[in-house]
CSV table of C-alpha atoms and ligand atoms in Angstrom, one decimal:
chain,number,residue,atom,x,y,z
B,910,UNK,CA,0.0,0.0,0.0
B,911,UNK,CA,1.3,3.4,-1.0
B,912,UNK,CA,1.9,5.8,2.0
B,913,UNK,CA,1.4,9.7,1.9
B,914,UNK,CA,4.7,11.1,1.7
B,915,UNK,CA,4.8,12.0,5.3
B,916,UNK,CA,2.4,11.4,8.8
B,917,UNK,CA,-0.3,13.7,8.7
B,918,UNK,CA,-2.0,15.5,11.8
B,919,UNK,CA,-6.0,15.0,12.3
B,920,UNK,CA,-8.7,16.5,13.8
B,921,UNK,CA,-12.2,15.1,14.7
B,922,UNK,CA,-15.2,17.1,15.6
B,923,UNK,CA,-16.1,14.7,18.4
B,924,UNK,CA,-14.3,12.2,20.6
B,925,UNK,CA,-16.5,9.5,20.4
B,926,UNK,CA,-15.7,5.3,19.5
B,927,UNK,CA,-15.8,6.6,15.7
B,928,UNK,CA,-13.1,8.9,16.7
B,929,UNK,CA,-11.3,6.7,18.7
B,930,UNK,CA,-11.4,3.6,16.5
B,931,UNK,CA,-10.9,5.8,12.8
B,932,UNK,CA,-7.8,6.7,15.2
B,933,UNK,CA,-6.4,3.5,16.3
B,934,UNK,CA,-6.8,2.4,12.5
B,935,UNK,CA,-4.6,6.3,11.9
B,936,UNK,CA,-1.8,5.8,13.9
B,937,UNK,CA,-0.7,2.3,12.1
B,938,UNK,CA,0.1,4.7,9.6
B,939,UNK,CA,2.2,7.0,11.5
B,940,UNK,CA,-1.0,9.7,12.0
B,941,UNK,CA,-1.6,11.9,14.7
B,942,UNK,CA,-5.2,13.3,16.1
B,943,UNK,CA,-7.1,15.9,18.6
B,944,UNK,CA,-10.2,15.5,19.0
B,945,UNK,CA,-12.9,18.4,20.3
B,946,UNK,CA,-15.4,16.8,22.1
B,947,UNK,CA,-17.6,18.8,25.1
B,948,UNK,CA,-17.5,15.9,27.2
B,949,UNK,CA,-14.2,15.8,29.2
B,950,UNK,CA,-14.5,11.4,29.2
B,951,UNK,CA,-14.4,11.1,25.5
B,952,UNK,CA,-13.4,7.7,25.2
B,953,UNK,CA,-10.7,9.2,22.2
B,954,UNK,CA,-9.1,10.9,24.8
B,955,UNK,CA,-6.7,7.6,25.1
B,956,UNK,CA,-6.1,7.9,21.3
B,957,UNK,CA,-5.0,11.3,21.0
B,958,UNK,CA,-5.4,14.9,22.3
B,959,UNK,CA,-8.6,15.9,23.5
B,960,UNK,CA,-10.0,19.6,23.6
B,961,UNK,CA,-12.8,19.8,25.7
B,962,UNK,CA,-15.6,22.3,24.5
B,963,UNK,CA,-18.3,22.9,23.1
B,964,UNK,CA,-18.4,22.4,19.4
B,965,UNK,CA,-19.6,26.0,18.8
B,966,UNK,CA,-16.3,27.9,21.0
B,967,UNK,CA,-15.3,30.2,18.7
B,968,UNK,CA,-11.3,30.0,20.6
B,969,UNK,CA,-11.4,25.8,20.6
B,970,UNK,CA,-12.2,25.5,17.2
B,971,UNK,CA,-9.2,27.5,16.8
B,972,UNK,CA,-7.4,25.8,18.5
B,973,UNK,CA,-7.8,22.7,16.8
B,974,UNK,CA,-7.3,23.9,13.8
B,975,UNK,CA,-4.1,24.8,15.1
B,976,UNK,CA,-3.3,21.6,15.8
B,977,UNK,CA,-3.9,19.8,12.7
B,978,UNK,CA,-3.8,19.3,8.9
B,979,UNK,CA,-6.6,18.3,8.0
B,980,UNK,CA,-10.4,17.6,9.8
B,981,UNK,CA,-13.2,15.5,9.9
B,982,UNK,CA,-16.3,14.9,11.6
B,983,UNK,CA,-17.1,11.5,13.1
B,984,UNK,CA,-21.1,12.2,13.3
B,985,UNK,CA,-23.5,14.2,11.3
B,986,UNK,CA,-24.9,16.2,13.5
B,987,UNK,CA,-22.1,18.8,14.4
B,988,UNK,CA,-23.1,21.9,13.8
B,989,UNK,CA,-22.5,23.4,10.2
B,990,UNK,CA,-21.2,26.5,11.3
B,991,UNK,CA,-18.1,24.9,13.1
B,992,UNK,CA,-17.4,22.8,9.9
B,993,UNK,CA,-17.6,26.1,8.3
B,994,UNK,CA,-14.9,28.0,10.7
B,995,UNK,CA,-12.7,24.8,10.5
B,996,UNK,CA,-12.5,24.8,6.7
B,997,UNK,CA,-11.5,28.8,6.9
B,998,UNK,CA,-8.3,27.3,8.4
B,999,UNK,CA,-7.8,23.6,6.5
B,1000,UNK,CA,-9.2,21.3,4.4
B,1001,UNK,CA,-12.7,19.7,5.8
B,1002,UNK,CA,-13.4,16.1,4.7
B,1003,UNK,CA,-16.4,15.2,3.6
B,1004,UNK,CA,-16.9,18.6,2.2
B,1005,UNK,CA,-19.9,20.4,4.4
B,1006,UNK,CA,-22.4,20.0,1.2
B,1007,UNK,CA,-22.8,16.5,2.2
B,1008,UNK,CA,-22.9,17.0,6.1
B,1009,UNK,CA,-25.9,19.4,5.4
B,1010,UNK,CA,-28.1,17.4,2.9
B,1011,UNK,CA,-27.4,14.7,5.8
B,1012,UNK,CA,-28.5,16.9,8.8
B,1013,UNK,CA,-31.7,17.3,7.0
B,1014,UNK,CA,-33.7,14.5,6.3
B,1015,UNK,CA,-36.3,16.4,3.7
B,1016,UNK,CA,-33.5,17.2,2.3
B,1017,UNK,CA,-31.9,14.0,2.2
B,1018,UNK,CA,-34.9,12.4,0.5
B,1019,UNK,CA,-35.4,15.3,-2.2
B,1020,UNK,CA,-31.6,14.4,-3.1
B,1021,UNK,CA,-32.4,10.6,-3.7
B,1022,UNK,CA,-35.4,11.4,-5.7
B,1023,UNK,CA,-33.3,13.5,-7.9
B,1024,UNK,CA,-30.7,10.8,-8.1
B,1025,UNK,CA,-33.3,8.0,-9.2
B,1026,UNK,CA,-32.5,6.2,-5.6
B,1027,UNK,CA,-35.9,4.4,-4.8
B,1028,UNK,CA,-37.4,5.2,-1.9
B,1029,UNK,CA,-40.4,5.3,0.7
B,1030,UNK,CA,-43.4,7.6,-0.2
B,1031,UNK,CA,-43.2,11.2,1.6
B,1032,UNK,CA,-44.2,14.5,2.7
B,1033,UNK,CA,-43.0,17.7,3.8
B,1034,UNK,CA,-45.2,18.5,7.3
B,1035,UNK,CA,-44.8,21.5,8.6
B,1036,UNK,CA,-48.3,22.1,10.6
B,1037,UNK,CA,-51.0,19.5,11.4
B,1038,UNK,CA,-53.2,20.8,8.1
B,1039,UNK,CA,-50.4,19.3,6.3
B,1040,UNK,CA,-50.3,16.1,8.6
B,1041,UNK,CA,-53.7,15.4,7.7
B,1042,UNK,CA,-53.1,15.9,3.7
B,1043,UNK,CA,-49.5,14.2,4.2
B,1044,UNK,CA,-51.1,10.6,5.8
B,1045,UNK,CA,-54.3,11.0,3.3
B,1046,UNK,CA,-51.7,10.9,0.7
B,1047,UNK,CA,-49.7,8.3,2.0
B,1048,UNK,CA,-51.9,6.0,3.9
B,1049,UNK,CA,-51.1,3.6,6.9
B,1050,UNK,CA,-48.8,2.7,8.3
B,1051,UNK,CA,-46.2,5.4,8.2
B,1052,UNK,CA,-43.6,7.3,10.3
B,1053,UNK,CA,-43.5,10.3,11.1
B,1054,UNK,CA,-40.1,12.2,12.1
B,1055,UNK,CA,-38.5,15.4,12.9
B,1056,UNK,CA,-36.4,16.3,10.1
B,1057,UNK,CA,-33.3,17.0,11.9
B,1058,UNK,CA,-31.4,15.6,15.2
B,1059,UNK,CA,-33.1,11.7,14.8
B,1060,UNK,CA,-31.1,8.9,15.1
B,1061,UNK,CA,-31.2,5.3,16.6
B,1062,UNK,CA,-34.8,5.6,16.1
B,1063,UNK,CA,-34.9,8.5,17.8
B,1064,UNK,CA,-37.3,11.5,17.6
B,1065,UNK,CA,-40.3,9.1,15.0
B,1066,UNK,CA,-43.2,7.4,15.6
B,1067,UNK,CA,-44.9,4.9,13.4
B,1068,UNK,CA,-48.6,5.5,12.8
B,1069,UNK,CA,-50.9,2.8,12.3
B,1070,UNK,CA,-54.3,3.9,12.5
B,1071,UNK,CA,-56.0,7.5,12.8
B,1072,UNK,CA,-56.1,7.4,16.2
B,1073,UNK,CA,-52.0,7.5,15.9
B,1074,UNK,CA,-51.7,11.2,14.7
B,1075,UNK,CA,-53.2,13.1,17.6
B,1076,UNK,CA,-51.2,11.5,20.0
B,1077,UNK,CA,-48.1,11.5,17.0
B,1078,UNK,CA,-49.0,15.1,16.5
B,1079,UNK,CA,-48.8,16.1,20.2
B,1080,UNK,CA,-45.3,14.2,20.9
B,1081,UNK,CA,-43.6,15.6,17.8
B,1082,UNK,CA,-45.4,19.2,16.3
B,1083,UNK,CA,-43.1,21.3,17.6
B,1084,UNK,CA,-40.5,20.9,15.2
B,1085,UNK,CA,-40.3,20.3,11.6
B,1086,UNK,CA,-41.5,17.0,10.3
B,1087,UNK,CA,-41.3,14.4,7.6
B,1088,UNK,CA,-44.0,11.8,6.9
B,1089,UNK,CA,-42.6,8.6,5.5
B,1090,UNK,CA,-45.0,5.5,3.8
B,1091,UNK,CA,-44.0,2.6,6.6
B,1092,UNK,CA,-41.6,0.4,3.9
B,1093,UNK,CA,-42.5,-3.5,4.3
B,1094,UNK,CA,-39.0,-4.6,4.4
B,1095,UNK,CA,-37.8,-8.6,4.5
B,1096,UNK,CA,-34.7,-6.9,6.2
B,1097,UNK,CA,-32.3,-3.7,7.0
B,1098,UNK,CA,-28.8,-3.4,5.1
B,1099,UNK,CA,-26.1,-1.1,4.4
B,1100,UNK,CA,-23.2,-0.4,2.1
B,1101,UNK,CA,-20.5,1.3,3.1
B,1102,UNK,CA,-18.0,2.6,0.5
B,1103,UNK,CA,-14.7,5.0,0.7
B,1104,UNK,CA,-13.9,7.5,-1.6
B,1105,UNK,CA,-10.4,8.7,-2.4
B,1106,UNK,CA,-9.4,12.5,-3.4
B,1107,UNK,CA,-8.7,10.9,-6.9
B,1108,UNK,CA,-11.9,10.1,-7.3
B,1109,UNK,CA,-11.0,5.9,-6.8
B,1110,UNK,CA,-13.8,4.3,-4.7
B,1111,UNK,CA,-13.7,0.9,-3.1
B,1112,UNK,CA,-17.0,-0.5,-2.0
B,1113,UNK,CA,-17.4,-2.9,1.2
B,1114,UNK,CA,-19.6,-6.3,1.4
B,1115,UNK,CA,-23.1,-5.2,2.0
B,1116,UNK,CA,-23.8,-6.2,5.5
B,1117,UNK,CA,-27.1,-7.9,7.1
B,1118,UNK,CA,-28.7,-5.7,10.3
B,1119,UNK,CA,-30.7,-6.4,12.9
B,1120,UNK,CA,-32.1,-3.5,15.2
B,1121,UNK,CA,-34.0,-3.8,18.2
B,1122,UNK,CA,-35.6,-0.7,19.6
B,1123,UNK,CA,-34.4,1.6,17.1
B,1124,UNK,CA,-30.5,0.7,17.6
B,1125,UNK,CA,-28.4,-1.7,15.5
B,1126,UNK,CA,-28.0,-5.0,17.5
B,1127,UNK,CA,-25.9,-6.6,14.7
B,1128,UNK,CA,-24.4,-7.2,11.5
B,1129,UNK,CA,-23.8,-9.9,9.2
B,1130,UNK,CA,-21.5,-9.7,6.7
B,1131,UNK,CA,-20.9,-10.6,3.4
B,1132,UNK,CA,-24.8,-11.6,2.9
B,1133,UNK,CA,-26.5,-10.8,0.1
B,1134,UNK,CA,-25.9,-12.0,-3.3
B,1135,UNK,CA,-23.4,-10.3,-6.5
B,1136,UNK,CA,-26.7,-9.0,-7.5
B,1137,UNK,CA,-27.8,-7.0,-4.8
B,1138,UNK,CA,-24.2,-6.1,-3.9
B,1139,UNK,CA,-23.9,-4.8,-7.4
B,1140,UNK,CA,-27.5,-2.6,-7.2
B,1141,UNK,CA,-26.2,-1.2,-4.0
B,1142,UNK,CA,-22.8,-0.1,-5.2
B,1143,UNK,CA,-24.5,1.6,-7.9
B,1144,UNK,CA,-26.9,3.3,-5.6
B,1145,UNK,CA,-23.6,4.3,-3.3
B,1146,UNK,CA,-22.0,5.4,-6.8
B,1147,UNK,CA,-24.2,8.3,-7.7
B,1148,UNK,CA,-24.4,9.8,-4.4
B,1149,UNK,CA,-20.5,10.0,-3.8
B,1150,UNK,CA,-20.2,11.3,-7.7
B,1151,UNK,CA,-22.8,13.9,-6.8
B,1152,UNK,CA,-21.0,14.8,-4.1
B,1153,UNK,CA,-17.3,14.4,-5.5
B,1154,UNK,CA,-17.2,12.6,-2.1
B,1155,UNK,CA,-13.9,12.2,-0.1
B,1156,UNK,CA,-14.0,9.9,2.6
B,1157,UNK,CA,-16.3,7.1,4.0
B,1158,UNK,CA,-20.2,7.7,3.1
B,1159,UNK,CA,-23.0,4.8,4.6
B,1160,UNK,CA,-26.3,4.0,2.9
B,1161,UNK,CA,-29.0,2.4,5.1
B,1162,UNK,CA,-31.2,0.1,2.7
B,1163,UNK,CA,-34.2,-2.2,3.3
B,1164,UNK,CA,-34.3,-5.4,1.6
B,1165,UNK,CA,-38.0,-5.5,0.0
B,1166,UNK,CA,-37.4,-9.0,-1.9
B,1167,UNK,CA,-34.5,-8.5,-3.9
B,1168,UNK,CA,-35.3,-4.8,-4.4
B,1169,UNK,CA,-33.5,-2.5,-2.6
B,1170,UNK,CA,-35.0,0.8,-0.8
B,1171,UNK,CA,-33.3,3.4,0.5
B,1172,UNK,CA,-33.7,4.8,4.4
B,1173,UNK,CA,-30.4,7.4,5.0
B,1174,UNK,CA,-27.2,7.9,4.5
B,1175,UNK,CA,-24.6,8.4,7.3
B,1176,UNK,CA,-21.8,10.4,5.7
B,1177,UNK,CA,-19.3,8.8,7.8
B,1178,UNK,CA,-18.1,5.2,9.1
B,1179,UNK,CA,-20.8,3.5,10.5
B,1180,UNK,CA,-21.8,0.8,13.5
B,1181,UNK,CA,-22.7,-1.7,10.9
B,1182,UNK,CA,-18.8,-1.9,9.4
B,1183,UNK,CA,-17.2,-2.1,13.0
B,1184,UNK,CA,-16.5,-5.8,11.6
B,1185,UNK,CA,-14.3,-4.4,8.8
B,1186,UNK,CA,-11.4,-4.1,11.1
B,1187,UNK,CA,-11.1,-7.7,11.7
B,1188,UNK,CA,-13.2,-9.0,9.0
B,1189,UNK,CA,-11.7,-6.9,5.7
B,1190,UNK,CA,-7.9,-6.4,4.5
B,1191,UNK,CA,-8.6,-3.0,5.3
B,1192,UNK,CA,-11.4,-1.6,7.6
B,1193,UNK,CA,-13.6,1.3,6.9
B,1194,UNK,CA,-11.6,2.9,9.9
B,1195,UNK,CA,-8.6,3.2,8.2
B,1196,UNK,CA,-9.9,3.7,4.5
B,1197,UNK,CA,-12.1,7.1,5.7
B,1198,UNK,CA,-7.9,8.2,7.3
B,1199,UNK,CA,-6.5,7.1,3.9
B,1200,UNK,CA,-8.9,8.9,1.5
B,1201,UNK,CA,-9.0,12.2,4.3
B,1202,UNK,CA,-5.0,12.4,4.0
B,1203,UNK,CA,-4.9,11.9,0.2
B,1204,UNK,CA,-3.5,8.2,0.2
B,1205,UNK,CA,-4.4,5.1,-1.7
B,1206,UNK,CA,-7.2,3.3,-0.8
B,1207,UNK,CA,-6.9,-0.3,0.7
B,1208,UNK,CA,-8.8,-3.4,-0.1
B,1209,UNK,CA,-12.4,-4.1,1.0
B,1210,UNK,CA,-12.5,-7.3,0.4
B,1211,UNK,CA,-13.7,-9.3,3.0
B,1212,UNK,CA,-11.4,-12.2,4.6
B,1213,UNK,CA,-14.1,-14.4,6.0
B,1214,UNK,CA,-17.6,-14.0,7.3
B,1215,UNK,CA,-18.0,-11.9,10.4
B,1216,UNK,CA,-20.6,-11.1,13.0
B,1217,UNK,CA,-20.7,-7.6,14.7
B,1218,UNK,CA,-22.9,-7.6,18.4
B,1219,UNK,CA,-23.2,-4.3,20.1
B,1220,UNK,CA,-23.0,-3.8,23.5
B,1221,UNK,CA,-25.3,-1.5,25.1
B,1222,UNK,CA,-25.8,-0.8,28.5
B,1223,UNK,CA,-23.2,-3.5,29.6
B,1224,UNK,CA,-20.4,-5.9,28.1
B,1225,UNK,CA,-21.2,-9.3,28.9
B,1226,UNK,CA,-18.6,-11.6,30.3
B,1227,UNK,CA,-16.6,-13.6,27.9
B,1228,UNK,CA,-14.3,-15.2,30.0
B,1229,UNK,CA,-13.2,-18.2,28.1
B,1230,UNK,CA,-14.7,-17.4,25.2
B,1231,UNK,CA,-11.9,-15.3,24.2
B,1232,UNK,CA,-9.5,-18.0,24.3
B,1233,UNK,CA,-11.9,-19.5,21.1
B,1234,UNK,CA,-10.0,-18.2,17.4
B,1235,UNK,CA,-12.0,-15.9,15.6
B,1236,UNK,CA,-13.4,-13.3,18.7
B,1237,UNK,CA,-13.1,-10.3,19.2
B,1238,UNK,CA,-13.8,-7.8,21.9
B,1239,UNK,CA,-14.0,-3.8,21.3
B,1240,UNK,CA,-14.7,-2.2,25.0
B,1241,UNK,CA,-14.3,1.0,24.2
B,1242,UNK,CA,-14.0,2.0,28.0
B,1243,UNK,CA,-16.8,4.0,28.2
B,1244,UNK,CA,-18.7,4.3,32.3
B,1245,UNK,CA,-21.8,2.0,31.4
B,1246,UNK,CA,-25.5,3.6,31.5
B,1247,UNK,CA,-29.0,2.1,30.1
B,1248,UNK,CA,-28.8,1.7,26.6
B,1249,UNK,CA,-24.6,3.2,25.5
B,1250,UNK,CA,-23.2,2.1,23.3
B,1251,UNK,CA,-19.8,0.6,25.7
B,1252,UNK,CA,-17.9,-1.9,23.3
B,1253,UNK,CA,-18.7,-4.8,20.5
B,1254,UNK,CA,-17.6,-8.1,19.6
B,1255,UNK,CA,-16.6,-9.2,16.5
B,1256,UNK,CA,-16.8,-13.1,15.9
B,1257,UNK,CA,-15.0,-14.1,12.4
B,1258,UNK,CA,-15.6,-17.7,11.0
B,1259,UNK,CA,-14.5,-19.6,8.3
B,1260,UNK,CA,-18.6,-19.8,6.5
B,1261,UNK,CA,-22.0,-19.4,8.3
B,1262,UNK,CA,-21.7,-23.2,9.9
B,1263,UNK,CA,-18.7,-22.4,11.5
B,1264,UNK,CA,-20.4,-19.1,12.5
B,1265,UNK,CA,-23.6,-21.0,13.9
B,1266,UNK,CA,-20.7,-22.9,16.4
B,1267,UNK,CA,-18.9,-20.0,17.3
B,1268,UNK,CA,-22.9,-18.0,18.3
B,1269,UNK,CA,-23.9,-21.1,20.2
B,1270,UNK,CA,-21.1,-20.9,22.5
B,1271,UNK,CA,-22.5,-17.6,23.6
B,1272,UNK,CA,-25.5,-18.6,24.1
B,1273,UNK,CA,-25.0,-19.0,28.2
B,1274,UNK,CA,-24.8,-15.1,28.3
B,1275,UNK,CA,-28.0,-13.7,28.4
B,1276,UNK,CA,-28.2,-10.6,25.8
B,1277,UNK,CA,-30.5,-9.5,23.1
B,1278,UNK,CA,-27.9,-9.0,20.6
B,1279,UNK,CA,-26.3,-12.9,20.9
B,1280,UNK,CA,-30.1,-14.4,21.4
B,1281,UNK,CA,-30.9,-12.1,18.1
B,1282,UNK,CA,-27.8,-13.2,16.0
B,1283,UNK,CA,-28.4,-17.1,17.0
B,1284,UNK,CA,-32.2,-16.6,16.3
B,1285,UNK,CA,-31.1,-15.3,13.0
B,1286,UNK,CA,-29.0,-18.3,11.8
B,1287,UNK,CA,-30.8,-21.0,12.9
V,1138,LIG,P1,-33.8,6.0,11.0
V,1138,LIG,O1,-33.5,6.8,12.2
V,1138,LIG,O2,-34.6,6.7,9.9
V,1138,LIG,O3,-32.6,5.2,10.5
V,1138,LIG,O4,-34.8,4.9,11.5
V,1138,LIG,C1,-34.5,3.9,12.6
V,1138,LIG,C2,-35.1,2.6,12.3
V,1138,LIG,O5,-36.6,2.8,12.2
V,1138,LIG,C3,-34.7,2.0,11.0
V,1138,LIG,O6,-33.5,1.3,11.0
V,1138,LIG,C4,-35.9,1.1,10.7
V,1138,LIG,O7,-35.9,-0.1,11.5
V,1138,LIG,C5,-37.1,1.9,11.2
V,1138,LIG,N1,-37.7,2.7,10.1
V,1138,LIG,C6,-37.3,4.0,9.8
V,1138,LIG,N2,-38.0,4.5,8.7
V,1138,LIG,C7,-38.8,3.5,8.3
V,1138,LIG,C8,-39.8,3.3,7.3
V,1138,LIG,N3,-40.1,4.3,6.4
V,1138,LIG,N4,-40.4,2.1,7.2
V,1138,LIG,C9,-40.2,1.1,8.0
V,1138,LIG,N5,-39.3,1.2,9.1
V,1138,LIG,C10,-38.6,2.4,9.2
């Protein structure tokens, strides 16, 4: 793998696992990072220099500009103005015209329409006259969500029957809403793909997930079929041409028989590629560093299958488990609280038998995400 011509100095808006991990993948390559983060326990903190402040402080942003080449973002909801006083100073990748079509999700949708990307049904709502017209247009079951700040299933509601809105209406009408036709799906997917300042992409297996209550539980990966991995790729394609993209971009899909729709895209690495660092010849990790700092991309392809489980809340115990080839624990040394996201295990197998083995010897450890993968296989 080619090398850029001398270690480069990185700076994150947030100190987060994505931070931390995009990081650890930088510093095989001789990298250095600061991170600006306003919580002062940033688990990045251990992988670099951490400024603690908020993202808006006029004198830290400054500061770590200062202390770096280039910057980057590791989620997509930091404010566009501080992207906008960081790229006064140094480059900013992705540029901020993606970050802002993915802050928005009207936006966001009107983009994939133009693109020809299929997806759900929806409407602009803006006051409950145009809740009423939105769902008349639409029809049951849909979701309705604010247009900025939602993730992990945060800040929607799915409404079934009429009696839905009101209470829909009441929860979410103070902010600026989106109605979505409620898409069918056999499952959820992404793609994950990295994009190099020459314009060379590399494209990653399509992974399998599962969610439960609105946050990813796992990933499977590689599962679908050359077909599907070859519609998705060219889904991925127009949006990081559009874009003249530079670093790693996620699309969320569901699987509606064979037909892929799209949900959102993350313009960043995402949870659902955490298997990439064991699982691919290069991980997502360190293809967003590469393609930020102007080197040649390294190889997606995938080395054998892997699972991702996400801990939330608390890491179970692996004890012996660890000893088994082929697992692999992430605690990203976060303090634990309902529902954070603390760590992940990776289990790699040789094909989906071996991988059946491997789950079943977790299956003492009582956690959604293990009794969710297992159910899955059988
Ligand atoms: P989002 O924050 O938009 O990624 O949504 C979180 C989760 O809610 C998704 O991963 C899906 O499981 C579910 N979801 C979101 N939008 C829809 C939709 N239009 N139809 C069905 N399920 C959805």
């Amino acid at each position: 793998m080619t090398h850029a011509p001398k270690p480069m100095k990185i700076a994150f808006l947030g100190g987060g696992q994505l931070a931390m991990m995009m990081a650890d993948a930088g510093q095989s390559l001789g990298d250095s990072f600061s991170f600006l983060d306003p919580n002062a326990d940033s688990c990045a903190g251990k992988s670099g220099e951490l400024l603690v402040a908020d993202y808006s402080d006029p004198e830290a942003l400054s500061q770590l500009a200062a202390s770096a080449d280039i910057a980057s973002y590791e989620f997509e909801n930091v404010a566009v103005d501080a992207v906008l006083q960081l790229q006064e100073k140094l480059p900013v990748y992705p540029s901020v015209d993606a970050l802002k079509a993915c802050q928005d999700r009207l936006e966001e949708k009107q983009l994939l329409q133009q693109l020809g990307i299929p997806l759900a049904d929806f409407a602009a709502v803006n006051s409950r006259i145009e809740l009423l017209a939105a769902i008349e247009k639409i029809g049951y079951p849909a979701v309705l969500k604010t247009r900025r700040m939602g993730y992990d299933g945060k800040g929607q509601m799915v409404l079934k029957v009429p009696e839905d809105l009101e209470r829909a209406w009441h929860k979410l009408g103070d902010y600026p809403l989106i109605l979505e036709a409620f898409v069918a799906f056999e499952n959820e997917c992404s793609m994950i793909a990295a994009r190099a300042q020459s314009g060379d992409t590399v494209y990653y297996s399509m992974s399998w997930n599962i969610h439960l209550q609105g946050v990813l539980a796992v990933s499977f990966s590689p599962w679908y079929s050359a077909s599907m991995q070859q519609q998705a790729e060219g889904l991925v394609k127009s949006i990081l041409e559009h874009f003249d993209y530079v670093g790693v971009l996620t699309l969320e899909l569901f699987n509606c028989g064979g037909h892929l729709v799209a949900n959102e895209i993350a313009p960043r690495v995402h949870n659902s590629g955490h298997l990439t660092i064991e699982g691919s010849t290069c991980s997502q990790f360190e293809n967003h560093i590469r393609a930020i700092s102007g080197r040649v991309l390294g190889s997606p392809q995938s080395k054998q299958v892997s699972v991702m489980l996400n801990w939330l809340g608390e890491i179970p115990k692996h004890g012996k488990l660890l000893v088994m080839p082929g697992i692999h624990l992430h605690d990203y040394g976060k303090q634990a609280r309902p529902g954070r996201k603390l760590g992940h295990t990776t289990v790699c197998a040789e094909n989906w038998d071996d991988m059946r083995r491997k789950l079943n010897a977790f299956s003492h450890l009582k956690n959604p995400a293990i009794q969710a993968a297992i159910a899955a296989l059988a």
